[in-house]
Tab-separated table of C-alpha atoms and ligand atoms in Angstrom:
chain	number	residue	atom	x	y	z
A	1	MET	CA	-28.267	3.165	16.959
A	2	ALA	CA	-31.852	4.009	16.091
A	3	MET	CA	-30.476	7.322	14.500
A	4	ASN	CA	-28.402	5.552	13.049
A	5	LEU	CA	-30.166	2.920	10.577
A	6	ALA	CA	-32.587	5.922	10.011
A	7	LEU	CA	-29.604	8.453	8.430
A	8	PHE	CA	-28.645	5.109	7.246
A	9	SER	CA	-31.658	4.226	4.955
A	10	LEU	CA	-32.123	7.562	4.421
A	11	PHE	CA	-28.932	8.554	2.745
A	12	LEU	CA	-29.416	3.668	0.936
A	13	GLY	CA	-32.407	6.001	-0.735
A	14	VAL	CA	-31.405	9.294	-1.868
A	15	ALA	CA	-28.400	6.880	-2.748
A	16	ILE	CA	-30.799	4.664	-4.381
A	17	VAL	CA	-32.362	7.345	-6.520
A	18	PHE	CA	-29.153	8.908	-7.251
A	19	ALA	CA	-28.001	5.879	-9.216
A	20	ILE	CA	-31.683	4.570	-10.604
A	21	VAL	CA	-31.904	7.749	-12.613
A	22	PRO	CA	-28.594	7.594	-14.504
A	23	THR	CA	-29.192	4.245	-15.492
A	24	ILE	CA	-33.176	5.225	-16.537
A	25	ILE	CA	-31.497	8.167	-19.509
A	26	GLY	CA	-28.079	6.567	-19.539
A	27	GLY	CA	-27.860	3.354	-22.127
A	28	GLY	CA	-26.036	0.822	-24.215
A	29	TYR	CA	-24.297	-2.134	-22.964
A	30	GLY	CA	-21.335	-1.973	-21.100
A	31	ASP	CA	-18.518	-5.422	-22.238
A	32	GLU	CA	-19.181	-7.641	-19.520
A	33	ASP	CA	-16.397	-10.112	-20.003
A	34	CYS	CA	-13.959	-8.573	-21.685
A	35	GLY	CA	-12.172	-6.743	-18.444
A	36	ASP	CA	-9.144	-4.958	-19.344
A	37	LEU	CA	-9.027	-1.467	-19.422
A	38	LEU	CA	-11.508	0.406	-17.248
A	39	GLY	CA	-14.257	2.082	-17.680
A	40	ASN	CA	-17.165	4.284	-15.990
A	41	ASP	CA	-20.384	1.982	-16.990
A	42	VAL	CA	-19.140	-1.383	-16.056
A	43	TYR	CA	-21.621	-1.388	-13.756
A	44	LYS	CA	-24.145	0.258	-15.311
A	45	ASP	CA	-27.014	-2.804	-16.145
A	46	ARG	CA	-25.070	-5.957	-13.575
A	47	CYS	CA	-25.229	-3.888	-10.294
A	48	PRO	CA	-26.661	0.047	-11.153
A	49	GLU	CA	-26.700	0.855	-6.645
A	50	THR	CA	-22.827	0.233	-7.080
A	51	GLU	CA	-21.347	3.625	-6.481
A	52	ALA	CA	-24.990	4.478	-3.903
A	53	ILE	CA	-24.719	1.679	-2.051
A	54	ILE	CA	-20.188	2.841	-1.050
A	55	TYR	CA	-22.150	6.750	-1.256
A	56	ALA	CA	-24.054	5.486	1.551
A	57	GLY	CA	-21.575	3.255	3.527
A	58	VAL	CA	-18.470	6.235	3.577
A	59	ARG	CA	-21.143	8.323	4.829
A	60	LEU	CA	-22.184	6.609	7.846
A	61	ALA	CA	-19.057	5.517	8.636
A	62	VAL	CA	-17.541	8.862	8.327
A	63	PHE	CA	-20.424	10.077	10.454
A	64	GLU	CA	-19.563	7.622	13.659
A	65	ASP	CA	-15.549	8.751	13.046
A	66	PRO	CA	-14.861	11.301	11.181
A	67	ARG	CA	-11.376	9.514	10.704
A	68	MET	CA	-12.533	7.355	8.738
A	69	ALA	CA	-12.633	9.358	5.626
A	70	ALA	CA	-8.563	10.111	5.918
A	71	SER	CA	-8.398	5.890	6.706
A	72	LEU	CA	-10.066	5.672	3.894
A	73	LEU	CA	-8.866	7.912	1.601
A	74	ARG	CA	-5.272	5.735	2.843
A	75	LEU	CA	-5.972	2.630	2.413
A	76	HIS	CA	-6.760	2.996	-1.335
A	77	PHE	CA	-3.107	4.163	-1.216
A	78	HIS	CA	-2.021	1.566	0.094
A	79	ASP	CA	-3.339	-1.032	-2.306
A	80	CYS	CA	-2.617	1.111	-5.255
A	81	PHE	CA	0.347	0.590	-7.386
A	82	GLY	CA	-1.471	-2.276	-7.599
A	83	CYS	CA	-5.045	-1.478	-7.139
A	84	ASP	CA	-6.139	-5.231	-6.624
A	85	ALA	CA	-7.307	-5.379	-2.919
A	86	SER	CA	-4.241	-7.151	-1.957
A	87	VAL	CA	-3.769	-4.684	0.992
A	88	LEU	CA	-7.142	-5.755	2.036
A	89	LEU	CA	-6.333	-10.844	2.184
A	90	ASP	CA	-5.590	-11.840	5.647
A	91	ASP	CA	-2.857	-14.143	6.095
A	92	ASN	CA	-3.492	-17.616	5.165
A	93	ASP	CA	-1.781	-20.629	4.847
A	94	ASN	CA	0.381	-20.101	1.283
A	95	PHE	CA	0.633	-16.265	2.016
A	96	VAL	CA	1.713	-13.435	4.345
A	97	GLY	CA	-0.774	-10.868	3.780
A	98	GLU	CA	0.171	-6.682	3.158
A	99	LYS	CA	-2.159	-6.304	6.930
A	100	THR	CA	1.792	-6.456	8.722
A	101	ALA	CA	3.936	-4.604	6.695
A	102	ALA	CA	6.148	-1.712	7.791
A	103	PRO	CA	3.605	1.120	6.291
A	104	ASN	CA	0.643	-0.477	7.021
A	105	LEU	CA	1.000	-2.505	10.995
A	106	ASN	CA	-0.544	-0.332	13.703
A	107	SER	CA	-1.877	1.920	11.176
A	108	LEU	CA	-4.689	0.683	8.211
A	109	ARG	CA	-7.510	1.948	9.190
A	110	GLY	CA	-11.192	1.522	7.961
A	111	PHE	CA	-11.465	-2.196	6.727
A	112	GLU	CA	-14.653	-2.909	8.691
A	113	VAL	CA	-15.827	-0.570	6.536
A	114	ILE	CA	-15.101	-2.387	3.431
A	115	ASP	CA	-16.260	-5.784	4.799
A	116	ALA	CA	-19.645	-3.759	5.726
A	117	ILE	CA	-20.318	-2.201	2.254
A	118	LYS	CA	-19.596	-5.063	0.117
A	119	GLN	CA	-21.560	-7.156	2.339
A	120	ASP	CA	-24.333	-4.507	1.386
A	121	LEU	CA	-22.972	-4.624	-2.254
A	122	GLU	CA	-23.462	-8.856	-2.026
A	123	ILE	CA	-26.901	-8.822	-0.830
A	124	VAL	CA	-28.187	-6.517	-4.167
A	125	CYS	CA	-25.575	-8.104	-6.612
A	126	PRO	CA	-23.964	-11.163	-5.251
A	127	GLN	CA	-20.328	-11.617	-6.466
A	128	THR	CA	-20.407	-8.998	-8.529
A	129	VAL	CA	-18.505	-5.441	-7.514
A	130	SER	CA	-14.699	-6.151	-6.443
A	131	CYS	CA	-12.992	-5.724	-3.621
A	132	ALA	CA	-10.597	-2.876	-5.563
A	133	ASP	CA	-13.912	-0.851	-7.162
A	134	ILE	CA	-15.212	-0.802	-3.809
A	135	LEU	CA	-11.915	1.065	-2.408
A	136	ALA	CA	-11.350	3.408	-5.346
A	137	VAL	CA	-14.523	4.226	-4.460
A	138	ALA	CA	-14.324	5.057	-1.089
A	139	ALA	CA	-11.394	7.144	-1.807
A	140	ARG	CA	-13.130	9.321	-4.255
A	141	ASP	CA	-16.148	9.091	-1.786
A	142	SER	CA	-14.215	10.246	1.238
A	143	VAL	CA	-12.792	12.822	-0.121
A	144	VAL	CA	-16.060	14.155	-1.151
A	145	VAL	CA	-17.957	14.000	2.178
A	146	SER	CA	-15.012	16.015	3.027
A	147	GLY	CA	-15.283	18.742	1.108
A	148	GLY	CA	-13.178	18.182	-1.374
A	149	PRO	CA	-14.080	17.523	-5.436
A	150	SER	CA	-15.337	14.812	-6.754
A	151	TRP	CA	-14.451	12.643	-10.529
A	152	ASP	CA	-15.383	9.722	-12.731
A	153	VAL	CA	-13.939	6.579	-10.758
A	154	GLN	CA	-12.807	4.293	-13.026
A	155	MET	CA	-13.989	0.828	-12.638
A	156	GLY	CA	-13.217	-3.111	-13.715
A	157	ARG	CA	-10.425	-3.662	-11.471
A	158	LYS	CA	-10.179	-8.106	-10.220
A	159	ASP	CA	-9.375	-8.914	-7.610
A	160	SER	CA	-5.801	-10.407	-6.560
A	161	PHE	CA	-4.650	-14.092	-5.243
A	162	THR	CA	-2.376	-13.204	-3.776
A	163	ALA	CA	-0.073	-10.081	-1.345
A	164	SER	CA	2.874	-9.284	-1.265
A	165	LYS	CA	4.441	-7.633	2.519
A	166	SER	CA	7.945	-7.517	0.753
A	167	LEU	CA	6.713	-5.173	-1.857
A	168	ALA	CA	4.182	-3.107	0.103
A	169	ASN	CA	7.841	-2.899	2.118
A	170	ASN	CA	9.109	-1.178	-0.460
A	171	ASN	CA	6.372	0.031	-3.047
A	172	ILE	CA	5.420	2.411	-0.052
A	173	PRO	CA	7.566	5.433	0.611
A	174	GLY	CA	8.765	5.937	4.711
A	175	PRO	CA	7.507	9.452	6.138
A	176	ASN	CA	11.528	10.491	6.247
A	177	SER	CA	11.719	10.606	3.003
A	178	THR	CA	14.060	12.616	1.053
A	179	VAL	CA	12.079	14.314	-2.300
A	180	ALA	CA	14.430	12.053	-4.667
A	181	THR	CA	12.720	9.360	-2.759
A	182	LEU	CA	9.982	9.906	-2.421
A	183	VAL	CA	9.916	10.675	-6.485
A	184	SER	CA	11.694	7.151	-7.538
A	185	LYS	CA	9.210	4.953	-5.491
A	186	PHE	CA	6.327	7.056	-7.739
A	187	GLN	CA	8.453	6.967	-10.037
A	188	ASN	CA	8.875	3.397	-10.396
A	189	VAL	CA	5.070	2.994	-11.070
A	190	ASN	CA	5.016	5.830	-13.863
A	191	LEU	CA	3.628	8.402	-11.071
A	192	SER	CA	5.481	11.774	-12.018
A	193	LEU	CA	6.690	14.085	-10.097
A	194	LYS	CA	3.962	16.012	-10.390
A	195	ASP	CA	1.606	13.619	-9.604
A	196	MET	CA	3.161	12.351	-5.995
A	197	VAL	CA	3.364	16.205	-4.642
A	198	ALA	CA	-0.722	16.729	-5.953
A	199	LEU	CA	-1.258	13.181	-4.480
A	200	SER	CA	0.473	14.154	-0.701
A	201	GLY	CA	-2.347	17.122	-0.036
A	202	ALA	CA	-4.478	13.934	0.527
A	203	HIS	CA	-2.059	14.816	4.177
A	204	THR	CA	-4.667	17.453	4.470
A	205	MET	CA	-6.659	15.143	6.230
A	206	GLY	CA	-6.096	12.803	9.144
A	207	LYS	CA	-3.707	11.567	11.354
A	208	ALA	CA	-0.782	10.352	12.158
A	209	ARG	CA	1.767	8.578	15.860
A	210	CYS	CA	4.874	10.167	16.759
A	211	THR	CA	6.506	7.254	16.006
A	212	THR	CA	6.392	8.342	12.090
A	213	PHE	CA	7.058	11.652	12.709
A	214	THR	CA	10.686	11.573	15.248
A	215	ALA	CA	12.549	13.568	13.071
A	216	ARG	CA	10.267	16.465	12.681
A	217	LEU	CA	11.554	17.063	17.081
A	218	GLN	CA	14.281	17.751	16.526
A	219	GLY	CA	13.064	20.242	13.920
A	220	SER	CA	15.694	23.455	14.400
A	221	THR	CA	17.496	22.360	15.927
A	222	ASN	CA	18.766	20.133	13.284
A	223	PRO	CA	21.307	21.758	11.439
A	224	ASN	CA	20.407	19.428	8.420
A	225	GLY	CA	16.995	19.165	8.732
A	226	PRO	CA	14.015	21.059	7.042
A	227	GLU	CA	13.012	24.677	8.520
A	228	ALA	CA	10.803	24.869	10.772
A	229	SER	CA	8.298	26.581	12.929
A	230	LEU	CA	9.306	25.850	16.415
A	231	GLU	CA	6.313	26.737	17.988
A	232	TYR	CA	5.303	24.005	16.149
A	233	VAL	CA	8.537	21.374	17.064
A	234	GLN	CA	7.417	22.678	20.824
A	235	SER	CA	3.858	21.554	20.550
A	236	LEU	CA	5.212	18.142	18.674
A	237	GLN	CA	7.264	17.966	21.626
A	238	GLN	CA	4.815	18.291	23.690
A	239	LEU	CA	2.277	15.830	21.985
A	240	CYS	CA	5.184	13.077	22.102
A	241	SER	CA	7.211	13.264	25.719
A	242	ASP	CA	5.419	11.209	27.163
A	243	SER	CA	3.872	8.763	25.097
A	244	ASP	CA	4.839	5.469	23.601
A	245	GLY	CA	4.985	6.580	20.198
A	246	ASN	CA	0.889	5.829	19.330
A	247	THR	CA	-0.325	9.698	20.380
A	248	LEU	CA	-1.631	10.755	16.936
A	249	ALA	CA	-1.266	14.029	16.005
A	250	ASN	CA	-3.520	15.555	13.243
A	251	LEU	CA	-1.559	16.019	9.486
A	252	ASP	CA	-3.518	19.596	8.539
A	253	LEU	CA	-3.460	21.170	12.377
A	254	ALA	CA	-5.616	23.663	11.675
A	255	THR	CA	-8.401	21.966	9.229
A	256	PRO	CA	-7.764	17.801	9.882
A	257	ALA	CA	-10.813	16.682	8.805
A	258	THR	CA	-11.605	19.301	5.553
A	259	PHE	CA	-10.459	18.078	2.425
A	260	ASP	CA	-8.600	22.022	0.896
A	261	ASN	CA	-5.245	22.827	0.142
A	262	GLN	CA	-3.629	23.997	3.660
A	263	TYR	CA	-1.885	21.228	3.718
A	264	TYR	CA	0.275	22.955	1.051
A	265	LEU	CA	0.294	26.479	3.305
A	266	ASN	CA	1.350	24.407	6.872
A	267	LEU	CA	4.251	23.763	4.988
A	268	LEU	CA	5.260	27.061	3.833
A	269	SER	CA	4.981	28.029	6.875
A	270	GLY	CA	6.723	25.032	8.275
A	271	GLU	CA	4.417	22.759	10.016
A	272	GLY	CA	4.225	20.307	7.675
A	273	LEU	CA	4.254	17.227	10.457
A	274	LEU	CA	5.579	14.036	8.484
A	275	LEU	CA	9.706	15.157	7.349
A	276	SER	CA	8.540	13.913	3.552
A	277	ASP	CA	5.799	16.315	4.131
A	278	GLN	CA	8.261	19.002	4.631
A	279	ASN	CA	10.726	18.295	2.428
A	280	LEU	CA	8.550	19.272	-0.482
A	281	ALA	CA	8.916	22.434	0.771
A	282	THR	CA	12.239	22.704	1.328
A	283	GLY	CA	14.298	20.009	0.123
A	284	ASP	CA	13.357	20.235	-3.997
A	285	ASP	CA	12.712	23.490	-6.237
A	286	GLN	CA	10.952	22.221	-8.361
A	287	THR	CA	8.591	20.301	-5.654
A	288	ARG	CA	8.808	23.410	-3.533
A	289	GLU	CA	6.827	25.252	-6.711
A	290	LEU	CA	4.423	22.783	-6.400
A	291	VAL	CA	3.365	23.296	-3.435
A	292	GLU	CA	3.555	27.290	-3.520
A	293	THR	CA	1.351	26.623	-6.773
A	294	TYR	CA	-1.858	24.664	-4.674
A	295	ALA	CA	-1.457	26.433	-1.744
A	296	GLN	CA	-2.189	30.483	-3.654
A	297	ASP	CA	-4.850	28.097	-6.026
A	298	PRO	CA	-6.660	25.573	-4.340
A	299	SER	CA	-8.630	24.973	-7.795
A	300	ALA	CA	-5.386	24.437	-8.996
A	301	PHE	CA	-4.474	21.229	-6.468
A	302	PHE	CA	-7.661	20.565	-6.795
A	303	GLU	CA	-7.544	19.725	-10.557
A	304	ASP	CA	-3.980	17.865	-10.622
A	305	PHE	CA	-5.537	15.922	-7.410
A	306	LYS	CA	-8.165	14.207	-9.441
A	307	ASP	CA	-6.408	13.734	-12.692
A	308	SER	CA	-2.904	12.595	-10.689
A	309	MET	CA	-5.860	9.890	-8.585
A	310	VAL	CA	-7.213	8.255	-11.796
A	311	LYS	CA	-3.644	7.560	-12.672
A	312	MET	CA	-3.286	6.006	-9.164
A	313	GLY	CA	-6.136	4.046	-9.257
A	314	SER	CA	-5.055	2.769	-12.391
A	315	LEU	CA	-2.124	1.193	-11.220
A	316	GLY	CA	-1.454	-2.908	-12.249
A	317	ALA	CA	-5.279	-2.915	-11.908
A	318	VAL	CA	-5.386	-6.440	-12.955
A	319	THR	CA	-7.785	-7.404	-15.648
A	320	ALA	CA	-10.465	-10.569	-16.727
A	321	MET	CA	-7.407	-12.923	-16.707
A	322	ASN	CA	-5.598	-12.695	-14.238
A	323	GLY	CA	-8.688	-11.903	-11.514
A	324	GLU	CA	-11.330	-12.402	-9.514
A	325	ILE	CA	-14.401	-10.115	-7.749
A	326	ARG	CA	-14.084	-12.152	-4.556
A	327	ARG	CA	-17.096	-12.672	-2.186
A	328	ASP	CA	-15.758	-11.532	0.662
A	329	CYS	CA	-13.168	-8.913	0.399
A	330	ARG	CA	-10.686	-10.553	3.029
A	331	SER	CA	-10.391	-14.083	1.067
A	332	VAL	CA	-9.894	-15.368	-2.341
A	333	ASN	CA	-12.898	-16.811	-3.013
B	401	LIG	C1	4.406	11.055	-0.767
B	401	LIG	C2	4.300	9.927	0.558
B	401	LIG	C3	3.565	9.568	1.932
B	401	LIG	C4	4.356	8.732	2.718
B	401	LIG	C5	5.841	9.165	2.884
B	401	LIG	C6	2.841	8.944	3.301
B	401	LIG	C7	3.417	8.422	5.001
B	401	LIG	C8	2.554	8.662	5.510
B	401	LIG	C9	2.477	8.336	7.640
B	401	LIG	C10	3.652	7.905	7.682
B	401	LIG	C11	1.032	8.576	7.779
B	401	LIG	C12	1.251	8.006	9.099
B	401	LIG	C13	1.309	6.418	9.564
B	401	LIG	C14	0.717	6.829	11.137
B	401	LIG	O1	0.618	7.454	12.193
B	401	LIG	O2	0.448	5.259	10.896
B	401	LIG	C15	0.443	8.640	6.598
B	401	LIG	C16	-1.384	9.026	7.165
B	401	LIG	C17	-1.856	9.410	5.570
B	401	LIG	N1	-1.586	9.029	4.944
B	401	LIG	FE1	0.726	9.778	3.218
B	401	LIG	N2	1.817	8.786	2.137
B	401	LIG	C18	2.457	9.216	2.008
B	401	LIG	C19	1.253	9.462	0.122
B	401	LIG	C20	0.374	9.831	1.039
B	401	LIG	C21	-0.951	9.252	-0.865
B	401	LIG	C22	-0.506	9.368	-1.513
B	401	LIG	C23	-1.956	9.857	-0.251
B	401	LIG	C24	-3.531	9.199	-0.381
B	401	LIG	C25	-3.167	9.988	-1.630
B	401	LIG	C26	-2.298	9.496	1.945
B	401	LIG	C27	-3.392	9.472	2.135
B	401	LIG	C28	-3.224	9.093	3.517
B	401	LIG	C29	-4.118	10.100	4.987
B	401	LIG	C30	-5.332	10.669	4.210
B	401	LIG	C31	-3.442	9.637	5.895
B	401	LIG	C32	-4.594	9.622	8.168
B	401	LIG	C33	-4.382	7.995	7.717
B	401	LIG	C34	-5.418	8.504	9.072
B	401	LIG	O3	-5.497	9.295	10.082
B	401	LIG	O4	-5.886	7.112	9.204
B	401	LIG	N3	-0.538	9.326	1.994
B	401	LIG	N4	0.856	8.981	5.967
B	402	LIG	C1	4.579	2.088	-16.064
B	402	LIG	O1	5.059	2.603	-17.637
B	402	LIG	C2	5.994	1.369	-18.360
B	402	LIG	C3	5.716	2.043	-20.036
B	402	LIG	O2	4.715	1.990	-20.397
B	402	LIG	C4	4.997	0.125	-18.336
B	402	LIG	O3	5.785	-1.183	-19.375
B	402	LIG	C5	5.276	0.055	-16.725
B	402	LIG	O4	4.749	-1.676	-17.125
B	402	LIG	C6	4.309	0.012	-16.365
B	402	LIG	N1	3.980	0.356	-14.814
B	402	LIG	C7	3.062	-0.131	-14.339
B	402	LIG	C8	3.469	-0.524	-12.718
B	402	LIG	O5	2.092	1.013	-14.489
B	403	LIG	C1	13.260	8.912	11.115
B	403	LIG	O1	14.353	9.199	12.100
B	403	LIG	C2	14.893	10.410	12.939
B	403	LIG	C3	15.707	10.247	13.087
B	403	LIG	O2	15.714	11.629	12.727
B	403	LIG	C4	14.865	8.421	13.438
B	403	LIG	O3	14.935	8.385	14.552
B	403	LIG	C5	13.699	7.887	12.986
B	403	LIG	O4	13.308	6.811	13.643
B	403	LIG	C6	13.181	7.570	11.824
B	403	LIG	N1	12.520	7.101	11.590
B	403	LIG	C7	11.491	5.953	10.322
B	403	LIG	C8	10.271	5.195	10.054
B	403	LIG	O5	13.386	5.053	9.412
């Protein structure tokens, strides 16, 4: 505990220096009230420590639980398709939140990490930084601390007043999805086939429950299924054999805590964990071509992933008119 605290103070110290230096060098005033465009400098004057505090919180959380990087990245994805922190709201008298939607229940993690970061931010700059922006920055930082690329996060999202369980159920594709379904679910929110294949590379980190990849357990014995590595399928069958469905497997067997392009290499050798993953290499020529490109060229993957994350992070971002800055990410003010 003492060690964690000391480390945390160190991170915070370093982080604050990083936050303050650019403010001194930089300059210019953002437009504070008109929030209809996302930008890089929205908190520059009002809360220059924002990114440093979020980075410190992510570092600490991932230090304590290496899987947390994956969980925070996924949390932003499930919030997006409308990046408004609706995913963080607990149920209340007016609505049933998104936490119990099929893709989220017993699955999404990291809510306490976001709470802790929000509490730190509330001390330094009360009611200034939105929960939706915290999610977007934490996702970027999770990639960075795992060895992946960095990018400028556009900020200025507002937090929603409500949440929609049914939208979450309808918008987020399931793990048995065909390429056609994946493409159409992403196209619904203006993300292209290329965005979809690049963003799927997030499955280079983290874990999935047996219940999400039962389709893969049939593996090469399923004549209509995608190619599979027999050895891989057998190892999964063994892992899940006496499981209640909640046993976890690494989405990327080889390097589960590193953000790299290994995921695409796995797909080419028939070792995609989810059927939806494996389908990208086997179910469609266009996606197959991108999988091959990213498998061969890690920097092409990093470049496209960054671009697509920025695109995804701007979806349905709520602006000044119909959102707020929550004090507590779990409830509306
Ligand atoms: C293309 C469609 C996608 C499908 C069908 C899909 C499906 C899933 C499923 C079923 C799991 C395991 C959940 C569980 O066992 O509880 C998972 C985990 C994960 N997903 Fe996706 N996903 C998709 C796209 C994405 C995107 C776009 C991102 C982020 C940019 C992402 C990031 C992650 C991460 C990091 C994990 C591991 C989380 C952890 O270990 O806590 N996924 N995904
Ligand atoms: C997608 O783009 C169309 C046309 O530009 C726009 O009307 C729509 O609101 C966008 N949808 C989302 C979810 O951003
Ligand atoms: C996926 O398909 C398998 C059959 O191949 C089925 O048993 C499983 O319930 C499906 N999973 C989901 C999440 O729909």
